[in-house]
mmCIF file of C-alpha atoms and ligand atoms in Angstrom:
data_model
loop_
_atom_site.group_PDB
_atom_site.id
_atom_site.type_symbol
_atom_site.label_atom_id
_atom_site.label_comp_id
_atom_site.label_asym_id
_atom_site.label_seq_id
_atom_site.Cartn_x
_atom_site.Cartn_y
_atom_site.Cartn_z
ATOM 1 C CA MET V 1 10.162 -44.380 -1.512
ATOM 2 C CA THR V 2 6.488 -43.714 -1.244
ATOM 3 C CA THR V 3 4.150 -46.565 -0.592
ATOM 4 C CA THR V 4 2.757 -46.496 -4.171
ATOM 5 C CA THR V 5 6.240 -47.192 -5.570
ATOM 6 C CA ALA V 6 7.059 -49.799 -2.924
ATOM 7 C CA PRO V 7 7.282 -53.480 -4.041
ATOM 8 C CA PRO V 8 3.961 -55.280 -4.371
ATOM 9 C CA VAL V 9 2.614 -57.397 -1.504
ATOM 10 C CA LEU V 10 -0.436 -58.694 -3.264
ATOM 11 C CA THR V 11 -1.373 -58.984 -6.902
ATOM 12 C CA VAL V 12 -4.847 -59.807 -8.107
ATOM 13 C CA GLU V 13 -5.083 -60.641 -11.838
ATOM 14 C CA ASP V 14 -8.203 -60.917 -13.832
ATOM 15 C CA LEU V 15 -10.310 -62.090 -10.885
ATOM 16 C CA THR V 16 -13.885 -63.063 -11.632
ATOM 17 C CA VAL V 17 -16.288 -64.378 -8.970
ATOM 18 C CA VAL V 18 -19.731 -65.735 -9.785
ATOM 19 C CA TYR V 19 -22.613 -66.589 -7.473
ATOM 20 C CA GLU V 20 -23.972 -69.699 -9.065
ATOM 21 C CA VAL V 21 -27.605 -69.092 -8.286
ATOM 22 C CA GLU V 22 -30.566 -69.697 -10.575
ATOM 23 C CA GLU V 23 -29.597 -66.617 -12.492
ATOM 24 C CA PRO V 24 -25.865 -66.426 -11.945
ATOM 25 C CA VAL V 25 -24.523 -63.115 -10.615
ATOM 26 C CA THR V 26 -20.995 -62.093 -11.708
ATOM 27 C CA ALA V 27 -20.196 -60.046 -8.600
ATOM 28 C CA VAL V 28 -16.528 -59.432 -9.498
ATOM 29 C CA ARG V 29 -15.514 -59.172 -13.186
ATOM 30 C CA GLY V 30 -11.965 -59.385 -14.377
ATOM 31 C CA ALA V 31 -10.540 -57.411 -11.507
ATOM 32 C CA ASP V 32 -6.787 -56.351 -11.594
ATOM 33 C CA LEU V 33 -5.293 -54.945 -8.500
ATOM 34 C CA THR V 34 -1.809 -54.450 -7.051
ATOM 35 C CA LEU V 35 -1.339 -53.682 -3.411
ATOM 36 C CA HIS V 36 2.062 -52.247 -2.435
ATOM 37 C CA ARG V 37 3.929 -52.791 0.783
ATOM 38 C CA GLY V 38 2.757 -50.404 3.457
ATOM 39 C CA GLU V 39 0.044 -48.895 1.230
ATOM 40 C CA ILE V 40 -3.467 -47.919 2.196
ATOM 41 C CA LEU V 41 -5.600 -48.844 -0.792
ATOM 42 C CA GLY V 42 -9.212 -47.691 -0.645
ATOM 43 C CA LEU V 43 -11.898 -49.632 -2.396
ATOM 44 C CA ALA V 44 -15.005 -47.582 -3.006
ATOM 45 C CA GLY V 45 -18.288 -48.205 -4.750
ATOM 46 C CA GLU V 46 -22.016 -48.332 -3.951
ATOM 47 C CA SER V 47 -23.778 -51.179 -2.123
ATOM 48 C CA GLY V 48 -23.826 -54.394 -4.060
ATOM 49 C CA CYS V 49 -20.930 -53.525 -6.472
ATOM 50 C CA GLY V 50 -18.812 -56.451 -5.289
ATOM 51 C CA LYS V 51 -16.432 -55.080 -2.648
ATOM 52 C CA THR V 52 -17.068 -57.745 0.019
ATOM 53 C CA THR V 53 -17.074 -60.525 -2.588
ATOM 54 C CA LEU V 54 -13.655 -59.372 -3.811
ATOM 55 C CA ALA V 55 -12.318 -59.254 -0.262
ATOM 56 C CA TYR V 56 -13.595 -62.720 0.620
ATOM 57 C CA ALA V 57 -12.152 -64.191 -2.563
ATOM 58 C CA VAL V 58 -8.705 -62.709 -1.931
ATOM 59 C CA ASN V 59 -8.809 -64.566 1.477
ATOM 60 C CA ARG V 60 -10.486 -67.578 -0.049
ATOM 61 C CA LEU V 61 -13.238 -67.196 2.435
ATOM 62 C CA HIS V 62 -15.912 -67.283 -0.273
ATOM 63 C CA ARG V 63 -18.434 -70.143 0.083
ATOM 64 C CA PRO V 64 -20.870 -71.650 -2.443
ATOM 65 C CA PRO V 65 -22.752 -70.369 -4.282
ATOM 66 C CA ALA V 66 -19.771 -68.153 -4.747
ATOM 67 C CA ARG V 67 -17.191 -69.557 -7.154
ATOM 68 C CA ILE V 68 -13.912 -68.057 -8.393
ATOM 69 C CA ALA V 69 -14.397 -68.491 -12.149
ATOM 70 C CA SER V 70 -10.975 -67.169 -13.158
ATOM 71 C CA GLY V 71 -7.961 -65.268 -11.972
ATOM 72 C CA ARG V 72 -4.740 -65.361 -10.061
ATOM 73 C CA ILE V 73 -4.055 -64.036 -6.605
ATOM 74 C CA THR V 74 -0.456 -63.868 -5.538
ATOM 75 C CA PHE V 75 0.946 -62.884 -2.169
ATOM 76 C CA HIS V 76 4.501 -61.608 -2.230
ATOM 77 C CA ASP V 77 5.901 -62.507 1.142
ATOM 78 C CA ARG V 78 8.461 -60.305 2.946
ATOM 79 C CA SER V 79 10.884 -63.267 2.642
ATOM 80 C CA GLY V 80 10.813 -62.986 -1.100
ATOM 81 C CA GLU V 81 8.651 -66.052 -1.619
ATOM 82 C CA ASP V 82 5.569 -65.770 -3.817
ATOM 83 C CA VAL V 83 2.445 -67.573 -2.640
ATOM 84 C CA ASP V 84 -0.290 -68.598 -5.154
ATOM 85 C CA ILE V 85 -3.250 -68.222 -2.830
ATOM 86 C CA LEU V 86 -5.647 -70.015 -5.072
ATOM 87 C CA ALA V 87 -3.340 -73.089 -5.002
ATOM 88 C CA LEU V 88 -3.032 -73.327 -1.256
ATOM 89 C CA GLU V 89 -4.262 -76.451 0.494
ATOM 90 C CA ASP V 90 -6.729 -76.000 3.413
ATOM 91 C CA ARG V 91 -3.994 -76.441 5.999
ATOM 92 C CA GLU V 92 -1.730 -73.978 4.432
ATOM 93 C CA LEU V 93 -4.560 -71.602 4.016
ATOM 94 C CA ARG V 94 -5.473 -71.731 7.683
ATOM 95 C CA ALA V 95 -1.841 -70.992 8.518
ATOM 96 C CA PHE V 96 -1.737 -68.169 6.033
ATOM 97 C CA ARG V 97 -4.876 -66.286 7.222
ATOM 98 C CA TRP V 98 -4.398 -64.030 10.153
ATOM 99 C CA ASP V 99 -0.683 -64.610 9.965
ATOM 100 C CA LYS V 100 0.099 -63.068 6.614
ATOM 101 C CA LEU V 101 -3.240 -61.547 5.663
ATOM 102 C CA SER V 102 -6.014 -60.689 8.069
ATOM 103 C CA MET V 103 -9.465 -59.324 7.693
ATOM 104 C CA VAL V 104 -11.759 -57.136 9.747
ATOM 105 C CA PHE V 105 -15.275 -58.179 8.500
ATOM 106 C CA GLN V 106 -18.156 -56.045 7.654
ATOM 107 C CA GLY V 107 -20.203 -55.803 10.784
ATOM 108 C CA ALA V 108 -17.253 -57.116 12.798
ATOM 109 C CA MET V 109 -18.450 -55.200 15.758
ATOM 110 C CA ASN V 110 -20.722 -58.134 16.542
ATOM 111 C CA ALA V 111 -18.265 -60.822 15.444
ATOM 112 C CA LEU V 112 -16.677 -61.404 18.838
ATOM 113 C CA ASN V 113 -17.793 -64.416 20.654
ATOM 114 C CA PRO V 114 -20.337 -63.297 23.243
ATOM 115 C CA VAL V 115 -19.367 -65.841 25.789
ATOM 116 C CA GLY V 116 -15.583 -65.400 25.690
ATOM 117 C CA THR V 117 -13.573 -62.668 27.339
ATOM 118 C CA VAL V 118 -11.281 -60.452 25.219
ATOM 119 C CA ARG V 119 -8.425 -62.312 26.748
ATOM 120 C CA ALA V 120 -9.680 -65.753 25.724
ATOM 121 C CA GLN V 121 -10.332 -64.650 22.111
ATOM 122 C CA LEU V 122 -6.913 -63.117 21.649
ATOM 123 C CA ARG V 123 -5.248 -66.090 23.278
ATOM 124 C CA ASP V 124 -7.148 -68.682 21.146
ATOM 125 C CA THR V 125 -6.045 -66.835 17.933
ATOM 126 C CA LEU V 126 -2.495 -66.548 19.151
ATOM 127 C CA LEU V 127 -2.143 -70.130 20.160
ATOM 128 C CA ALA V 128 -3.773 -71.538 17.106
ATOM 129 C CA HIS V 129 -0.876 -70.046 15.118
ATOM 130 C CA ARG V 130 1.930 -69.965 17.628
ATOM 131 C CA PRO V 131 1.288 -73.093 19.769
ATOM 132 C CA ARG V 132 4.666 -72.806 21.435
ATOM 133 C CA MET V 133 4.123 -69.281 22.827
ATOM 134 C CA SER V 134 4.428 -69.218 26.645
ATOM 135 C CA ARG V 135 1.626 -67.884 28.819
ATOM 136 C CA LYS V 136 3.681 -64.800 29.600
ATOM 137 C CA GLU V 137 4.292 -64.112 25.889
ATOM 138 C CA VAL V 138 0.619 -64.521 25.184
ATOM 139 C CA ARG V 139 -0.278 -62.079 27.929
ATOM 140 C CA GLU V 140 2.302 -59.533 26.795
ATOM 141 C CA ARG V 141 1.306 -59.668 23.162
ATOM 142 C CA SER V 142 -2.402 -59.363 24.038
ATOM 143 C CA GLU V 143 -1.761 -56.369 26.239
ATOM 144 C CA ASP V 144 0.503 -54.829 23.575
ATOM 145 C CA VAL V 145 -2.108 -55.078 20.716
ATOM 146 C CA LEU V 146 -4.886 -53.715 22.917
ATOM 147 C CA ARG V 147 -2.671 -50.765 23.878
ATOM 148 C CA ARG V 148 -1.816 -50.123 20.284
ATOM 149 C CA VAL V 149 -5.499 -49.750 19.337
ATOM 150 C CA GLY V 150 -6.216 -47.634 22.307
ATOM 151 C CA VAL V 151 -7.936 -50.120 24.635
ATOM 152 C CA ASP V 152 -6.863 -50.299 28.305
ATOM 153 C CA PRO V 153 -5.303 -53.754 28.806
ATOM 154 C CA ARG V 154 -7.574 -54.087 31.889
ATOM 155 C CA ARG V 155 -10.280 -54.728 29.342
ATOM 156 C CA LEU V 156 -8.769 -58.208 28.761
ATOM 157 C CA GLY V 157 -11.142 -59.573 31.326
ATOM 158 C CA SER V 158 -14.273 -58.039 29.702
ATOM 159 C CA TYR V 159 -16.981 -59.738 27.732
ATOM 160 C CA PRO V 160 -17.985 -58.213 24.387
ATOM 161 C CA HIS V 161 -21.355 -56.957 25.825
ATOM 162 C CA GLU V 162 -19.408 -54.924 28.396
ATOM 163 C CA LEU V 163 -17.667 -52.924 25.719
ATOM 164 C CA SER V 164 -18.929 -50.028 23.664
ATOM 165 C CA GLY V 165 -19.274 -50.521 19.905
ATOM 166 C CA GLY V 166 -16.185 -48.534 19.269
ATOM 167 C CA MET V 167 -14.167 -50.668 21.723
ATOM 168 C CA ARG V 168 -15.462 -53.908 20.201
ATOM 169 C CA GLN V 169 -14.352 -52.603 16.848
ATOM 170 C CA ARG V 170 -10.933 -51.755 18.238
ATOM 171 C CA VAL V 171 -10.642 -55.225 19.701
ATOM 172 C CA MET V 172 -11.370 -56.670 16.270
ATOM 173 C CA ILE V 173 -8.652 -54.502 14.773
ATOM 174 C CA ALA V 174 -6.307 -55.656 17.610
ATOM 175 C CA MET V 175 -7.168 -59.264 16.763
ATOM 176 C CA ALA V 176 -6.370 -58.591 13.008
ATOM 177 C CA MET V 177 -3.039 -57.172 14.084
ATOM 178 C CA LEU V 178 -2.268 -59.871 16.512
ATOM 179 C CA LEU V 179 0.054 -61.945 14.337
ATOM 180 C CA GLU V 180 1.628 -58.912 12.644
ATOM 181 C CA PRO V 181 0.228 -59.660 9.189
ATOM 182 C CA GLN V 182 1.607 -57.950 6.078
ATOM 183 C CA ILE V 183 -1.921 -57.151 4.808
ATOM 184 C CA MET V 184 -5.055 -56.186 6.629
ATOM 185 C CA ILE V 185 -8.367 -56.126 4.666
ATOM 186 C CA MET V 186 -10.903 -53.882 6.411
ATOM 187 C CA ASP V 187 -14.420 -54.149 5.182
ATOM 188 C CA GLU V 188 -16.482 -51.119 6.295
ATOM 189 C CA PRO V 189 -14.682 -51.262 9.713
ATOM 190 C CA THR V 190 -16.165 -48.151 11.176
ATOM 191 C CA THR V 191 -19.411 -47.271 9.387
ATOM 192 C CA ALA V 192 -21.621 -48.350 12.354
ATOM 193 C CA LEU V 193 -19.764 -45.958 14.682
ATOM 194 C CA ASP V 194 -20.370 -42.376 15.440
ATOM 195 C CA VAL V 195 -18.195 -39.885 13.612
ATOM 196 C CA VAL V 196 -15.869 -38.935 16.468
ATOM 197 C CA VAL V 197 -15.054 -42.613 17.301
ATOM 198 C CA GLN V 198 -14.777 -43.379 13.634
ATOM 199 C CA ARG V 199 -12.205 -40.612 13.064
ATOM 200 C CA ASP V 200 -10.191 -41.643 16.217
ATOM 201 C CA ILE V 201 -10.043 -45.219 14.943
ATOM 202 C CA LEU V 202 -9.070 -44.271 11.454
ATOM 203 C CA ARG V 203 -6.319 -41.977 12.706
ATOM 204 C CA GLU V 204 -4.997 -44.936 14.631
ATOM 205 C CA ILE V 205 -5.069 -47.250 11.717
ATOM 206 C CA VAL V 206 -2.999 -44.783 9.714
ATOM 207 C CA ARG V 207 -0.584 -44.289 12.650
ATOM 208 C CA LEU V 208 -0.192 -48.119 13.098
ATOM 209 C CA ARG V 209 0.399 -48.547 9.429
ATOM 210 C CA ASP V 210 3.196 -45.950 9.703
ATOM 211 C CA GLU V 211 4.597 -47.747 12.705
ATOM 212 C CA LEU V 212 4.220 -51.418 11.728
ATOM 213 C CA ASP V 213 4.328 -51.140 7.875
ATOM 214 C CA PHE V 214 1.450 -53.412 6.898
ATOM 215 C CA ALA V 215 -0.628 -52.753 3.778
ATOM 216 C CA VAL V 216 -4.307 -51.985 4.149
ATOM 217 C CA VAL V 217 -7.272 -52.545 1.805
ATOM 218 C CA PHE V 218 -9.889 -50.248 3.225
ATOM 219 C CA ILE V 219 -13.384 -50.796 1.946
ATOM 220 C CA THR V 220 -16.159 -48.403 2.258
ATOM 221 C CA HIS V 221 -18.823 -46.599 0.207
ATOM 222 C CA ASP V 222 -17.554 -43.385 1.763
ATOM 223 C CA LEU V 223 -15.364 -41.768 -0.889
ATOM 224 C CA PRO V 224 -14.597 -38.596 1.061
ATOM 225 C CA LEU V 225 -13.253 -40.700 3.865
ATOM 226 C CA LEU V 226 -11.101 -42.676 1.499
ATOM 227 C CA LEU V 227 -9.720 -39.461 -0.052
ATOM 228 C CA GLU V 228 -8.420 -38.532 3.356
ATOM 229 C CA ILE V 229 -6.748 -41.734 4.453
ATOM 230 C CA SER V 230 -5.781 -43.658 1.228
ATOM 231 C CA ASP V 231 -2.647 -43.623 -0.804
ATOM 232 C CA ARG V 232 -4.588 -44.990 -3.858
ATOM 233 C CA ILE V 233 -8.223 -45.626 -4.476
ATOM 234 C CA ALA V 234 -9.960 -48.204 -6.609
ATOM 235 C CA VAL V 235 -13.585 -47.460 -7.664
ATOM 236 C CA MET V 236 -15.809 -50.379 -8.358
ATOM 237 C CA LEU V 237 -18.986 -50.349 -10.335
ATOM 238 C CA GLU V 238 -21.055 -53.451 -10.888
ATOM 239 C CA GLY V 239 -18.229 -55.849 -10.285
ATOM 240 C CA GLU V 240 -15.613 -54.011 -12.291
ATOM 241 C CA ILE V 241 -12.765 -51.840 -11.152
ATOM 242 C CA VAL V 242 -13.437 -48.776 -13.370
ATOM 243 C CA GLU V 243 -10.839 -46.428 -12.053
ATOM 244 C CA LEU V 244 -7.635 -46.740 -10.027
ATOM 245 C CA ASP V 245 -5.509 -43.759 -9.122
ATOM 246 C CA THR V 246 -3.797 -42.019 -6.257
ATOM 247 C CA ALA V 247 -6.176 -40.238 -3.964
ATOM 248 C CA GLU V 248 -4.789 -36.931 -5.050
ATOM 249 C CA GLY V 249 -5.074 -37.832 -8.744
ATOM 250 C CA LEU V 250 -8.665 -39.069 -8.311
ATOM 251 C CA TYR V 251 -9.668 -35.961 -6.450
ATOM 252 C CA ARG V 252 -8.129 -33.551 -8.873
ATOM 253 C CA ASP V 253 -8.814 -35.387 -12.141
ATOM 254 C CA ALA V 254 -11.271 -38.263 -12.014
ATOM 255 C CA LYS V 255 -11.599 -39.943 -15.342
ATOM 256 C CA HIS V 256 -14.519 -42.256 -15.172
ATOM 257 C CA PRO V 257 -17.974 -40.682 -15.307
ATOM 258 C CA TYR V 258 -19.088 -42.859 -12.324
ATOM 259 C CA THR V 259 -16.183 -41.593 -10.160
ATOM 260 C CA LYS V 260 -17.058 -37.994 -11.185
ATOM 261 C CA LYS V 261 -20.598 -38.713 -10.182
ATOM 262 C CA LEU V 262 -19.520 -40.187 -6.854
ATOM 263 C CA LEU V 263 -17.338 -37.098 -6.170
ATOM 264 C CA GLY V 264 -20.001 -34.770 -7.360
ATOM 265 C CA SER V 265 -22.566 -36.194 -5.037
ATOM 266 C CA PHE V 266 -20.559 -35.019 -1.977
ATOM 267 C CA PRO V 267 -21.136 -31.250 -1.818
ATOM 268 C CA SER V 268 -18.458 -30.899 0.786
ATOM 269 C CA LEU V 269 -15.785 -31.892 -1.676
ATOM 270 C CA SER V 270 -14.437 -28.491 -2.453
ATOM 271 C CA GLY V 271 -11.123 -27.000 -1.263
ATOM 272 C CA GLU V 272 -8.012 -28.886 -0.559
ATOM 273 C CA ARG V 273 -7.932 -32.628 0.029
ATOM 274 C CA GLY V 274 -7.830 -33.374 3.681
ATOM 275 C CA ALA V 275 -9.650 -30.124 4.540
ATOM 276 C CA PHE V 276 -13.146 -31.299 3.941
ATOM 277 C CA ILE V 277 -13.575 -34.858 5.210
ATOM 278 C CA ARG V 278 -16.423 -36.077 7.362
ATOM 279 C CA THR V 279 -18.728 -33.165 7.019
ATOM 280 C CA GLY V 280 -21.375 -34.917 5.014
ATOM 281 C CA VAL V 281 -22.021 -37.492 7.683
ATOM 282 C CA ASP V 282 -25.001 -39.814 7.470
ATOM 283 C CA GLU V 283 -27.606 -39.059 10.100
ATOM 284 C CA THR V 284 -27.955 -42.697 10.850
ATOM 285 C CA GLU V 285 -24.375 -43.007 11.949
ATOM 286 C CA THR V 286 -24.844 -41.316 15.247
ATOM 287 C CA ALA V 287 -25.381 -44.462 17.297
ATOM 288 C CA ALA V 288 -23.200 -45.218 20.224
ATOM 289 C CA ALA V 289 -22.707 -41.523 20.869
ATOM 290 C CA GLY V 290 -22.252 -42.219 24.581
ATOM 291 C CA ALA V 291 -19.324 -44.454 23.816
ATOM 292 C CA SER V 292 -17.083 -41.766 22.450
ATOM 293 C CA THR V 293 -16.284 -40.201 25.702
ATOM 294 C CA GLU V 294 -15.214 -43.537 27.155
ATOM 295 C CA GLU V 295 -13.119 -44.328 24.071
ATOM 296 C CA ARG V 296 -11.128 -41.210 24.388
ATOM 297 C CA ALA V 297 -10.782 -41.280 28.146
HETATM 298 N N1 LIG G 301 -24.961 -65.466 -1.518
HETATM 299 C C1 LIG G 301 -25.173 -64.776 -2.618
HETATM 300 N N2 LIG G 301 -25.942 -65.259 -3.655
HETATM 301 C C2 LIG G 301 -26.230 -64.528 -4.739
HETATM 302 N N3 LIG G 301 -25.828 -63.289 -4.938
HETATM 303 C C3 LIG G 301 -25.055 -62.742 -3.970
HETATM 304 C C4 LIG G 301 -24.690 -63.449 -2.738
HETATM 305 N N4 LIG G 301 -23.973 -62.606 -2.024
HETATM 306 C C5 LIG G 301 -23.811 -61.429 -2.720
HETATM 307 N N5 LIG G 301 -24.473 -61.486 -3.847
HETATM 308 C C6 LIG G 301 -24.559 -60.470 -4.977
HETATM 309 O O1 LIG G 301 -23.244 -60.058 -5.313
HETATM 310 C C7 LIG G 301 -23.172 -58.713 -5.557
HETATM 311 C C8 LIG G 301 -22.008 -58.176 -4.741
HETATM 312 O O2 LIG G 301 -22.302 -58.199 -3.377
HETATM 313 P P1 LIG G 301 -21.235 -57.718 -2.274
HETATM 314 O O3 LIG G 301 -21.769 -58.043 -0.937
HETATM 315 O O4 LIG G 301 -19.911 -58.162 -2.620
HETATM 316 O O5 LIG G 301 -21.376 -56.149 -2.456
HETATM 317 P P2 LIG G 301 -20.692 -54.983 -1.626
HETATM 318 O O6 LIG G 301 -20.070 -54.034 -2.528
HETATM 319 O O7 LIG G 301 -19.847 -55.524 -0.560
HETATM 320 O O8 LIG G 301 -22.059 -54.260 -0.983
HETATM 321 P P3 LIG G 301 -22.125 -53.458 0.447
HETATM 322 O O9 LIG G 301 -21.582 -52.149 0.214
HETATM 323 O O10 LIG G 301 -23.690 -53.415 0.621
HETATM 324 O O11 LIG G 301 -21.465 -54.257 1.501
HETATM 325 C C9 LIG G 301 -24.505 -58.134 -5.226
HETATM 326 O O12 LIG G 301 -25.201 -58.047 -6.428
HETATM 327 C C10 LIG G 301 -25.176 -59.179 -4.376
HETATM 328 O O13 LIG G 301 -26.528 -59.216 -4.596
HETATM 329 MG MG1 LIG G 302 -19.949 -55.362 1.563
#
């Protein structure tokens, strides 16, 4: 069974999100989306098309002026239970987040608490959800997730400013994996990193997915990157999902003119899928170049 035929883990139906400002903005318009168990679903589209708004709404992390005007969001738990996310009470929602569905936020590199060590931040998240965990279990779990994302467990004692950008990002991914959620939403998780670090991290996300079998919604404006790592790709334009297909199908036979335009705007997209990625890298993404050697050491 491939991931695209696996049972669904999340269903989004007819989701509309409006920013109720002076001139209301419909940032997500009637979105339908099914995420399958263990699938990597790419969500692409240019800046402002509504990717982050959609991700926040799925987590119910949206805040006024954002309002969910319509739709249904259903989480299909491994246990067989269906959870109506929009109907959850606050307490249930807090228990649900991180545990069943976690998110790596856009700009997450700077989302760690600057005055807490990596150890303290992992511990706090663990204990908030698993209050009965022993000190030893907390330590072992923290060390384990760091190892999985390629960070030396000796870094547990480090403060965020002592880590490279790539390592901070890995710690955020470790945090998102901490409670073994069934879905991870990653909003532009690597765009601020240099190319080598970015590729290393992506490779690890794919490997972890293979190992641990969570589903990923991977958000980026970088379509070539998505073609490489995704099982399926949704293309968003002005709040609407205008095309949704397997990466292969999209690459070979894009239907929507906007998708064609997106594909056409990457001159490196010729030849076989997988053979071309990350050649058209943005010049501005070369920050933290010094970090890459440490990452891979
Ligand atoms: N607080 C807000 N008030 C009003 N409009 C907003 C607010 N936040 C976002 N928007 C609008 O909603 C639309 C979607 O924004 P969103 O951040 O979801 O896009 P995005 O696809 O994630 O973009 P990017 O690629 O730049 O991260 C945009 O038109 C944006 O201007
Ligand atoms: Mg965004």
